[in-house]
């Protein structure tokens, strides 16, 4: 008995965590009687021949039996030999069961069940709820007096969740079997002290399931990991149940745990893990390895919204969205109610989590609606991008057209495909009662991926017989019932497949495995029954049907090399039940010697910038080859996050690895612990392969993601990646009407226009604004815009017919011309004028374009315009004046002349009506100051940056030795400046390059500039007292320029980039600067950044690794002419 007791109690000692209070996992709102019934079902409470009577009062002996049952000791008690054993004084005269029970309790004082002071047990004495609650506390591993006392039983029961209120436990209320059942049920839903699963699970009588049966662990991103389960659970365990450590043993916290996907996925929010590094998750003593994926900070976007019917709208997101996307309260549509939201599904009812279908109230035809999305997140928890959370769509009229059956075709002797003229309602078309076929029974109906098609499974058709299928009560997605004039169709029956399958081939894979190939797909159950195979001299240990369907691999005992074996197959059937052809049921094969040759890695190649193929010299074991942490790419890429067998070379010799984002550099993949089919581990001398990573130029074509009309002649389209603005032209975009009709009173429809008048690429390089000159759109019309001949920044062209178009709803909102929005002084000589939208300037602006009128007619403003600067976003201009000030307290009006200013696309001129080109502003005291040097910073041992307190104009020239002077302790230092240029985009920094290394890092120097050559935009020259500053040099080397990267744009063009701006690179057809292995260079073109060049060359072979070197670098120097290019450095790339 003590052994059994130890077995039961041991779980309380194996503590993963200690609960100060114990969570209850009881199912929500279960009635008291249902709880009692569940306990009877689990055999926890047993009836006495006529079921369980919940109205009976609870006695001492019944409560003790319940205790022993919960502790797993009932069988031990029933086997106890009580004859002659010490017992209670009132045992005599009791029946055998009670006498054994009393003696057993007496023999086991560790149960803490004592009798009365007079030595009696009193088995029929009624007990109260407090006494039974104390028993349950003991079963839940709480100790008296450490955790509670007799006086605090009720309070402890409330604390751990056994009861809702301590008042439920007392000495006075009648305690009946029903109440005992409720307390027992609830106790089984609690986690015992020191345990991590419920008492019911621990005793194999689970009420709810919390213990995880883990299949695998994978990473969604750096802070979200998923635990996949073999079976569903009721509630997720505490975060303390999980431990995560890296390869160095450092622990990472699990912050929260939640249940997903039919209760078979536990999602863990964790501390941030490092991309492509290996981690181990431990749960319940079992460890599971996984590789962390990169952080996901990209917000999901709403790409489009399209009305499917009068009461449904399809939303397309840029990535998979979480379950909050199917919460209807997260959507709003003007003038419509959102009734429900659901993921779209495929033919197998799998959720398509990038597509959400909204059910709405009835739409109005021709009305433009806008759906707004809030609180929707992707799987990583990123909330929807607020700049891309709404979309317009056109309302559709109510569909009152009845659907029609347009065809019926037999696909086999037992299947018929029906096609309707529109998408059909799933529930109605999958009801077999809605089909009649004379002479046949319809056994199953399944709507297909094409939602206007239904596949019927029938009893066997008769060959040559014309069958008629009649459809009734099926509906389209709008609820219209099938048209009674088009509800039937004839089809010809096909003969039954009565051809027996044949065994075509058999050959040895290893000395313990044989592959069989049949002439058609075979039934899995019969194919995997080892009793259906016989090989004389060999034992069949296992049979596995392969994914191809017509292949089976047998695992056998060890072959004898060279021995001719014959495999005979019996009872195997094809998918229609035909048994193996007895004339083709055996094949011979030669036995192989034991394969002791270790497998080798023979190569690796990058397919794109996140995919690598690794090739072995033989087929590899699927289990070991598909484990991500058996591959390592070094510190930069770490481990792959996914490994799958290649779909082209399917024998298992080629494996496809998902990596982190590669750069255009050379990587090495190291393979560990991967085995071949014979169990040989990878050869340590041949376990690596080098490959050239593919940078951001991954060969993926750009996609047109979305389009939206912002007024009646302007459409904004967005691509999924940055595009090459040099390839964007208005003629690249065409417009067509998708649904609706354009206004017949409008003679200039955008769908009739050849193409837009203008196309402007925004600063993000993903967005293009398209504008028509005279053509306009109509409301209530859904348009489609299609893009062509547009490349991404690495030269990939958008693919015709593949993600090259987007829908948008037309609008009649007019496009307003730009107007002056406001004017404000930055100081008493600098005026900032803002516009209502981005502008374009036809020619250089000057003083004639801005008329200043003081409010006092007796005054004039005599300031001269020194400079006019248009802001980067084109929404304001800054006018710098000289020779006069705007006086504080005075009001002025600026009038902007419209001649040179148009909207961003150069169509509409500045609006001058109703003084819309004017703005009022007031004078201020703040005056213009001359520029000053703020400080000097050493960039490297021969380069410094001089920073000023404002935007400056510089006439400093390295050719004039007095323009920049370096002193140390008042003495001029021999420091020859080779180049002076502006640095950065703020306009307040000059970079100075010196020849050789003139500075000592231990000394402090002073730089002085010629103040007369530095001025601000108002024309104010630097004061000679503000032209110097001290700096300390640093020892950082100014490295010579060298090749930094090479990226294939196409099979005839490659982009090469140096480590810095260079000079002296000869361009054109006669350039001999660069050499590429295996191909001739035909042309070199310089790009604007000064360090990148496009090399045109003869065609390269796709997938080859090509090395770029500098053949003639004598003339190539850095931008200052100080450092000569390092010709020893080469770069590699993989050709397209």
PDB file of N, CA and C in Angstrom, residues 27 202 215 221 274 291 357 446-448 478 576 642 659 697 733 750 763 773 782 784-785 1108:
ATOM      1  N   UNK A  27     -15.077  24.344 -16.387  1.00  0.00           N
ATOM      2  CA  UNK A  27     -15.780  24.824 -17.575  1.00  0.00           C
ATOM      3  C   UNK A  27     -16.851  25.809 -17.145  1.00  0.00           C
ATOM      4  N   UNK A 202      -4.104  14.745 -13.281  1.00  0.00           N
ATOM      5  CA  UNK A 202      -3.108  13.950 -12.583  1.00  0.00           C
ATOM      6  C   UNK A 202      -3.647  12.570 -12.209  1.00  0.00           C
ATOM      7  N   UNK A 215       3.603  18.843 -29.916  1.00  0.00           N
ATOM      8  CA  UNK A 215       4.112  18.281 -31.163  1.00  0.00           C
ATOM      9  C   UNK A 215       5.394  18.969 -31.584  1.00  0.00           C
ATOM     10  N   UNK A 221       7.950  35.355 -34.653  1.00  0.00           N
ATOM     11  CA  UNK A 221       8.872  36.487 -34.735  1.00  0.00           C
ATOM     12  C   UNK A 221       9.675  36.511 -33.448  1.00  0.00           C
ATOM     13  N   UNK A 274      16.889  36.610 -30.411  1.00  0.00           N
ATOM     14  CA  UNK A 274      17.714  37.078 -31.523  1.00  0.00           C
ATOM     15  C   UNK A 274      17.423  36.274 -32.777  1.00  0.00           C
ATOM     16  N   UNK A 291      14.172  27.761 -33.741  1.00  0.00           N
ATOM     17  CA  UNK A 291      15.004  28.875 -34.200  1.00  0.00           C
ATOM     18  C   UNK A 291      14.135  30.121 -34.257  1.00  0.00           C
ATOM     19  N   UNK A 357     -14.331  38.603 -44.874  1.00  0.00           N
ATOM     20  CA  UNK A 357     -15.623  38.875 -45.518  1.00  0.00           C
ATOM     21  C   UNK A 357     -16.550  39.520 -44.490  1.00  0.00           C
ATOM     22  N   UNK A 446     -19.910  18.675 -52.204  1.00  0.00           N
ATOM     23  CA  UNK A 446     -18.864  19.552 -51.696  1.00  0.00           C
ATOM     24  C   UNK A 446     -18.688  20.763 -52.611  1.00  0.00           C
ATOM     25  N   UNK A 447     -18.837  21.958 -52.047  1.00  0.00           N
ATOM     26  CA  UNK A 447     -18.535  23.157 -52.824  1.00  0.00           C
ATOM     27  C   UNK A 447     -17.020  23.217 -53.030  1.00  0.00           C
ATOM     28  N   UNK A 448     -16.588  23.633 -54.213  1.00  0.00           N
ATOM     29  CA  UNK A 448     -15.175  23.631 -54.564  1.00  0.00           C
ATOM     30  C   UNK A 448     -14.542  25.007 -54.334  1.00  0.00           C
ATOM     31  N   UNK A 478     -26.517  35.401 -52.304  1.00  0.00           N
ATOM     32  CA  UNK A 478     -27.482  36.430 -51.921  1.00  0.00           C
ATOM     33  C   UNK A 478     -28.801  35.833 -51.458  1.00  0.00           C
ATOM     34  N   UNK A 576     -10.242   2.881 -55.908  1.00  0.00           N
ATOM     35  CA  UNK A 576     -11.623   2.444 -56.123  1.00  0.00           C
ATOM     36  C   UNK A 576     -11.852   1.015 -55.648  1.00  0.00           C
ATOM     37  N   UNK A 642      13.238  27.315 -41.244  1.00  0.00           N
ATOM     38  CA  UNK A 642      12.407  26.267 -41.831  1.00  0.00           C
ATOM     39  C   UNK A 642      13.240  25.476 -42.833  1.00  0.00           C
ATOM     40  N   UNK A 659      16.128  31.343 -44.672  1.00  0.00           N
ATOM     41  CA  UNK A 659      17.161  32.027 -43.887  1.00  0.00           C
ATOM     42  C   UNK A 659      16.699  33.429 -43.488  1.00  0.00           C
ATOM     43  N   UNK A 697      18.129  42.557 -53.997  1.00  0.00           N
ATOM     44  CA  UNK A 697      17.663  42.269 -55.359  1.00  0.00           C
ATOM     45  C   UNK A 697      17.327  40.794 -55.438  1.00  0.00           C
ATOM     46  N   UNK A 733       0.113  53.537 -67.162  1.00  0.00           N
ATOM     47  CA  UNK A 733      -1.113  53.275 -66.419  1.00  0.00           C
ATOM     48  C   UNK A 733      -2.338  53.387 -67.331  1.00  0.00           C
ATOM     49  N   UNK A 750     -12.446  59.023 -67.643  1.00  0.00           N
ATOM     50  CA  UNK A 750     -11.043  58.599 -67.485  1.00  0.00           C
ATOM     51  C   UNK A 750     -10.798  57.254 -68.155  1.00  0.00           C
ATOM     52  N   UNK A 763       7.918  60.616 -52.235  1.00  0.00           N
ATOM     53  CA  UNK A 763       9.229  60.430 -51.609  1.00  0.00           C
ATOM     54  C   UNK A 763       9.445  59.017 -51.100  1.00  0.00           C
ATOM     55  N   UNK A 773      -5.847  65.559 -66.976  1.00  0.00           N
ATOM     56  CA  UNK A 773      -5.936  66.994 -67.233  1.00  0.00           C
ATOM     57  C   UNK A 773      -7.394  67.417 -67.350  1.00  0.00           C
ATOM     58  N   UNK A 782     -16.936  51.390 -60.251  1.00  0.00           N
ATOM     59  CA  UNK A 782     -15.700  50.768 -59.780  1.00  0.00           C
ATOM     60  C   UNK A 782     -14.749  50.691 -60.961  1.00  0.00           C
ATOM     61  N   UNK A 784     -10.739  49.945 -62.574  1.00  0.00           N
ATOM     62  CA  UNK A 784      -9.512  49.166 -62.409  1.00  0.00           C
ATOM     63  C   UNK A 784      -8.367  49.926 -63.065  1.00  0.00           C
ATOM     64  N   UNK A 785      -7.277  50.134 -62.307  1.00  0.00           N
ATOM     65  CA  UNK A 785      -6.066  50.732 -62.870  1.00  0.00           C
ATOM     66  C   UNK A 785      -5.034  49.626 -63.022  1.00  0.00           C
ATOM     67  N   UNK A1108      33.475  39.857 -59.137  1.00  0.00           N
ATOM     68  CA  UNK A1108      33.792  41.156 -59.739  1.00  0.00           C
ATOM     69  C   UNK A1108      35.092  41.650 -59.132  1.00  0.00           C
TER      70      UNK A1108
END
